[in-house]
Amino acid sequence: MPTPTKGPRLGGSPAHERLMLANLATALFTHGRITTTEAKAKRLRPYAEKLISKAKVGDLHNRREILKVIRDKDVVHKLFAEIGPFFVDRNGGYTRITKTLARKGDNAPMAVIELVQQKLVTTEAEAARKTKFAKDEKAAAPAAVESDAESDSSAKVVDQDAEAPESATKDAAKDPAEGADEAPKAEDKKDES
Amino acid sequence: MAVPKRKMSRSNTRSRRAQWKTSAVHLVACSNKACRAPKPQHIACPTCGQYDGRQVVQPA
């Protein structure tokens, strides 16, 4: 059972709270980073991350579930096409809240909530080393090429730094290419924000 | 409706108001070595806009 939120609703009534959270989530996915009050940011974080988790699954059912909340189809498309795939390797913690100076006028504590733009440290390391860590490799290794995989993997382990046989270099070259495609994207996003 | 029976003396008023005190804001030096400006703790630096080595806000 989900834990009920403590304290009063945002905006006064349950309906108003639903609308506020939906609007905040829409704004967050549109702009990637929004400045809001600390209380709203804290309530938005689990709400937005659950939507991203749904987007990562990427099927029609989840798209309809998200459309219940976010009524802007462009934003939903962005969520499925860009935001979801970007967070493939990250298990939760898609957003970051940083507190900022209190608002002038009513001294309300403010915060910046943003989608995390960096890739995981392990992903970057794998891209740099042009290999995969042992635990990731097991999951990634396809079952179809079991016989080939054995010889390949043994060759890879031996010749990681030295000159590898052709089959191993091919495999190794494939991995960084995937990482390289994603890495510049992340940098672009950083520049925009 | 309850109403005061006596006028509050100037002395009583001033004694009460003498207890209204402010406290200084707790400030720490910004962790950005190039900045080092005093700022409230756990808050993105208003001078350089960084928090934890990350640019969070545009400095005003």
GROMACS .gro file of C-alpha atoms in nm:
model
  253
    1MET     CA    1   0.000   0.000   0.000
    2PRO     CA    2   0.146   0.340  -0.088
    3THR     CA    3   0.223   0.563   0.205
    4PRO     CA    4  -0.019   0.855   0.218
    5THR     CA    5   0.150   1.194   0.205
    6LYS     CA    6   0.170   1.368   0.537
    7GLY     CA    7   0.023   1.709   0.587
    8PRO     CA    8  -0.217   1.918   0.384
    9ARG     CA    9  -0.269   1.882   0.011
   10LEU     CA   10  -0.083   2.111  -0.224
   11GLY     CA   11  -0.328   2.379  -0.325
   12GLY     CA   12  -0.597   2.283  -0.077
   13SER     CA   13  -0.805   2.008  -0.237
   14PRO     CA   14  -0.711   1.665  -0.374
   15ALA     CA   15  -0.819   1.766  -0.722
   16HIS     CA   16  -0.607   2.081  -0.709
   17GLU     CA   17  -0.309   1.878  -0.590
   18ARG     CA   18  -0.347   1.631  -0.878
   19LEU     CA   19  -0.356   1.917  -1.124
   20MET     CA   20  -0.055   2.090  -0.971
   21LEU     CA   21   0.155   1.772  -0.972
   22ALA     CA   22   0.056   1.695  -1.331
   23ASN     CA   23   0.146   2.047  -1.441
   24LEU     CA   24   0.476   2.038  -1.253
   25ALA     CA   25   0.565   1.702  -1.408
   26THR     CA   26   0.476   1.829  -1.755
   27ALA     CA   27   0.695   2.136  -1.704
   28LEU     CA   28   0.981   1.923  -1.573
   29PHE     CA   29   0.975   1.688  -1.873
   30THR     CA   30   0.944   1.979  -2.117
   31HIS     CA   31   1.230   2.187  -1.981
   32GLY     CA   32   1.445   1.930  -1.801
   33ARG     CA   33   1.488   2.160  -1.503
   34ILE     CA   34   1.244   2.378  -1.314
   35THR     CA   35   1.265   2.608  -1.015
   36THR     CA   36   0.985   2.568  -0.765
   37THR     CA   37   0.927   2.568  -0.392
   38GLU     CA   38   1.100   2.303  -0.190
   39ALA     CA   39   0.773   2.145  -0.076
   40LYS     CA   40   0.649   2.109  -0.433
   41ALA     CA   41   0.983   1.975  -0.552
   42LYS     CA   42   0.982   1.711  -0.280
   43ARG     CA   43   0.631   1.600  -0.373
   44LEU     CA   44   0.710   1.604  -0.742
   45ARG     CA   45   1.017   1.384  -0.723
   46PRO     CA   46   0.853   1.042  -0.657
   47TYR     CA   47   0.564   1.136  -0.884
   48ALA     CA   48   0.788   1.221  -1.181
   49GLU     CA   49   1.017   0.923  -1.127
   50LYS     CA   50   0.725   0.682  -1.137
   51LEU     CA   51   0.622   0.833  -1.470
   52ILE     CA   52   0.976   0.786  -1.604
   53SER     CA   53   0.977   0.425  -1.486
   54LYS     CA   54   0.657   0.372  -1.683
   55ALA     CA   55   0.809   0.541  -1.987
   56LYS     CA   56   1.111   0.309  -1.968
   57VAL     CA   57   0.887   0.006  -2.020
   58GLY     CA   58   0.763   0.177  -2.334
   59ASP     CA   59   0.453  -0.026  -2.423
   60LEU     CA   60   0.106   0.095  -2.514
   61HIS     CA   61  -0.044   0.027  -2.173
   62ASN     CA   62   0.213   0.242  -1.998
   63ARG     CA   63   0.173   0.514  -2.257
   64ARG     CA   64  -0.199   0.525  -2.179
   65GLU     CA   65  -0.130   0.528  -1.806
   66ILE     CA   66   0.097   0.831  -1.854
   67LEU     CA   67  -0.155   1.001  -2.080
   68LYS     CA   68  -0.397   0.991  -1.786
   69VAL     CA   69  -0.164   1.233  -1.610
   70ILE     CA   70   0.019   1.428  -1.880
   71ARG     CA   71  -0.228   1.551  -2.136
   72ASP     CA   72   0.028   1.700  -2.374
   73LYS     CA   73   0.106   1.432  -2.632
   74ASP     CA   74   0.427   1.605  -2.741
   75VAL     CA   75   0.562   1.576  -2.390
   76VAL     CA   76   0.459   1.213  -2.367
   77HIS     CA   77   0.635   1.145  -2.695
   78LYS     CA   78   0.951   1.314  -2.566
   79LEU     CA   79   0.923   1.108  -2.248
   80PHE     CA   80   0.912   0.782  -2.445
   81ALA     CA   81   1.155   0.878  -2.722
   82GLU     CA   82   1.426   1.064  -2.529
   83ILE     CA   83   1.394   1.062  -2.152
   84GLY     CA   84   1.306   0.694  -2.108
   85PRO     CA   85   1.587   0.553  -2.327
   86PHE     CA   86   1.839   0.793  -2.171
   87PHE     CA   87   1.776   0.639  -1.828
   88VAL     CA   88   1.799   0.276  -1.944
   89ASP     CA   89   2.100   0.192  -1.727
   90ARG     CA   90   1.987   0.393  -1.425
   91ASN     CA   91   1.766   0.221  -1.168
   92GLY     CA   92   1.572   0.506  -1.013
   93GLY     CA   93   1.700   0.841  -0.896
   94TYR     CA   94   1.624   1.011  -1.225
   95THR     CA   95   1.580   1.355  -1.075
   96ARG     CA   96   1.790   1.575  -0.852
   97ILE     CA   97   1.674   1.844  -0.611
   98THR     CA   98   1.909   2.127  -0.512
   99LYS     CA   99   1.798   2.390  -0.266
  100THR     CA  100   1.844   2.753  -0.359
  101LEU     CA  101   1.797   3.084  -0.183
  102ALA     CA  102   1.453   3.157  -0.042
  103ARG     CA  103   1.210   3.350  -0.261
  104LYS     CA  104   1.202   3.726  -0.221
  105GLY     CA  105   0.862   3.847  -0.118
  106ASP     CA  106   0.743   3.556   0.095
  107ASN     CA  107   1.073   3.394   0.194
  108ALA     CA  108   0.952   3.054   0.072
  109PRO     CA  109   1.234   2.798   0.052
  110MET     CA  110   1.301   2.734  -0.315
  111ALA     CA  111   1.465   2.445  -0.497
  112VAL     CA  112   1.573   2.345  -0.846
  113ILE     CA  113   1.451   2.002  -0.958
  114GLU     CA  114   1.613   1.863  -1.272
  115LEU     CA  115   1.644   1.543  -1.471
  116VAL     CA  116   1.989   1.398  -1.410
  117GLN     CA  117   2.188   1.464  -1.728
  118GLN     CA  118   2.498   1.261  -1.649
  119LYS     CA  119   2.536   0.897  -1.737
  120LEU     CA  120   2.623   0.651  -1.463
  121VAL     CA  121   2.989   0.629  -1.367
  122THR     CA  122   2.999   0.262  -1.464
  123THR     CA  123   2.856   0.337  -1.808
  124GLU     CA  124   3.117   0.604  -1.873
  125ALA     CA  125   3.393   0.378  -1.751
  126GLU     CA  126   3.273   0.099  -1.978
  127ALA     CA  127   3.268   0.337  -2.273
  128ALA     CA  128   3.621   0.450  -2.193
  129ARG     CA  129   3.760   0.101  -2.143
  130LYS     CA  130   3.570  -0.028  -2.444
  131THR     CA  131   3.467  -0.334  -2.244
  132LYS     CA  132   3.187  -0.430  -2.016
  133PHE     CA  133   3.214  -0.515  -1.651
  134ALA     CA  134   3.175  -0.883  -1.574
  135LYS     CA  135   2.835  -0.848  -1.412
  136ASP     CA  136   2.696  -0.650  -1.706
  137GLU     CA  137   2.851  -0.876  -1.966
  138LYS     CA  138   2.665  -1.179  -1.834
  139ALA     CA  139   2.332  -1.008  -1.885
  140ALA     CA  140   2.428  -0.864  -2.223
  141ALA     CA  141   2.570  -1.182  -2.374
  142PRO     CA  142   2.307  -1.319  -2.612
  143ALA     CA  143   2.210  -1.682  -2.578
  144ALA     CA  144   2.218  -1.740  -2.954
  145VAL     CA  145   2.598  -1.730  -2.989
  146GLU     CA  146   2.681  -1.943  -2.689
  147SER     CA  147   2.942  -2.152  -2.867
  148ASP     CA  148   3.118  -1.850  -3.015
  149ALA     CA  149   3.084  -1.646  -2.700
  150GLU     CA  150   3.303  -1.882  -2.501
  151SER     CA  151   3.602  -1.850  -2.727
  152ASP     CA  152   3.544  -1.478  -2.775
  153SER     CA  153   3.517  -1.395  -2.409
  154SER     CA  154   3.831  -1.588  -2.323
  155ALA     CA  155   4.019  -1.406  -2.597
  156LYS     CA  156   3.887  -1.075  -2.473
  157VAL     CA  157   4.003  -1.134  -2.119
  158VAL     CA  158   4.355  -1.217  -2.231
  159ASP     CA  159   4.398  -0.946  -2.492
  160GLN     CA  160   4.215  -0.651  -2.347
  161ASP     CA  161   4.504  -0.410  -2.385
  162ALA     CA  162   4.727  -0.593  -2.630
  163GLU     CA  163   4.626  -0.662  -2.989
  164ALA     CA  164   4.315  -0.871  -2.987
  165PRO     CA  165   4.209  -1.122  -3.251
  166GLU     CA  166   3.966  -0.997  -3.512
  167SER     CA  167   3.654  -1.137  -3.357
  168ALA     CA  168   3.725  -0.974  -3.023
  169THR     CA  169   3.803  -0.632  -3.171
  170LYS     CA  170   3.478  -0.644  -3.361
  171ASP     CA  171   3.285  -0.707  -3.044
  172ALA     CA  172   3.478  -0.443  -2.855
  173ALA     CA  173   3.425  -0.188  -3.129
  174LYS     CA  174   3.053  -0.244  -3.113
  175ASP     CA  175   3.023  -0.150  -2.749
  176PRO     CA  176   3.193   0.191  -2.752
  177ALA     CA  177   2.996   0.285  -3.060
  178GLU     CA  178   2.678   0.247  -2.862
  179GLY     CA  179   2.821   0.446  -2.577
  180ALA     CA  180   2.959   0.712  -2.808
  181ASP     CA  181   2.618   0.770  -2.961
  182GLU     CA  182   2.473   0.844  -2.625
  183ALA     CA  183   2.759   1.045  -2.480
  184PRO     CA  184   2.742   1.349  -2.712
  185LYS     CA  185   2.368   1.360  -2.659
  186ALA     CA  186   2.424   1.399  -2.289
  187GLU     CA  187   2.671   1.680  -2.350
  188ASP     CA  188   2.427   1.859  -2.579
  189LYS     CA  189   2.162   1.851  -2.316
  190LYS     CA  190   2.404   1.986  -2.061
  191ASP     CA  191   2.480   2.280  -2.283
  192GLU     CA  192   2.117   2.364  -2.333
  193SER     CA  193   2.048   2.383  -1.965
  194MET     CA  194  -1.633   3.940   2.370
  195ALA     CA  195  -1.336   3.960   2.605
  196VAL     CA  196  -1.183   4.306   2.630
  197PRO     CA  197  -0.883   4.432   2.832
  198LYS     CA  198  -0.986   4.591   3.160
  199ARG     CA  199  -0.677   4.814   3.197
  200LYS     CA  200  -0.456   5.004   2.962
  201MET     CA  201  -0.124   4.826   2.912
  202SER     CA  202   0.154   5.043   3.054
  203ARG     CA  203   0.434   5.167   2.835
  204SER     CA  204   0.674   4.978   3.061
  205ASN     CA  205   0.495   4.645   3.017
  206THR     CA  206   0.473   4.692   2.642
  207ARG     CA  207   0.841   4.773   2.615
  208SER     CA  208   0.940   4.485   2.844
  209ARG     CA  209   0.751   4.245   2.621
  210ARG     CA  210   0.898   4.388   2.306
  211ALA     CA  211   1.247   4.371   2.452
  212GLN     CA  212   1.225   3.993   2.416
  213TRP     CA  213   1.183   4.007   2.039
  214LYS     CA  214   1.528   3.908   1.921
  215THR     CA  215   1.678   3.807   1.594
  216SER     CA  216   1.946   3.549   1.545
  217ALA     CA  217   2.226   3.561   1.294
  218VAL     CA  218   2.193   3.336   0.988
  219HIS     CA  219   2.436   3.045   0.993
  220LEU     CA  220   2.673   3.094   0.701
  221VAL     CA  221   2.951   2.876   0.568
  222ALA     CA  222   3.215   2.942   0.304
  223CYS     CA  223   3.125   2.824  -0.046
  224SER     CA  224   3.299   2.495  -0.130
  225ASN     CA  225   3.396   2.631  -0.472
  226LYS     CA  226   3.763   2.720  -0.428
  227ALA     CA  227   3.739   3.011  -0.669
  228CYS     CA  228   3.444   3.160  -0.479
  229ARG     CA  229   3.463   3.103  -0.103
  230ALA     CA  230   3.180   3.351  -0.045
  231PRO     CA  231   2.971   3.301   0.270
  232LYS     CA  232   2.636   3.133   0.200
  233PRO     CA  233   2.368   2.946   0.396
  234GLN     CA  234   2.444   2.578   0.441
  235HIS     CA  235   2.300   2.312   0.201
  236ILE     CA  236   2.203   2.577  -0.050
  237ALA     CA  237   2.337   2.649  -0.398
  238CYS     CA  238   2.580   2.940  -0.371
  239PRO     CA  239   2.407   3.265  -0.470
  240THR     CA  240   2.741   3.419  -0.568
  241CYS     CA  241   2.881   3.157  -0.805
  242GLY     CA  242   2.569   2.940  -0.853
  243GLN     CA  243   2.746   2.613  -0.779
  244TYR     CA  244   2.651   2.334  -0.544
  245ASP     CA  245   2.866   2.027  -0.489
  246GLY     CA  246   3.086   2.125  -0.782
  247ARG     CA  247   2.787   2.149  -1.015
  248GLN     CA  248   2.646   2.463  -1.176
  249VAL     CA  249   2.289   2.477  -1.048
  250VAL     CA  250   2.167   2.835  -1.087
  251GLN     CA  251   2.286   3.138  -1.277
  252PRO     CA  252   2.439   3.380  -1.026
  253ALA     CA  253   2.235   3.695  -0.993
   0.00000   0.00000   0.00000
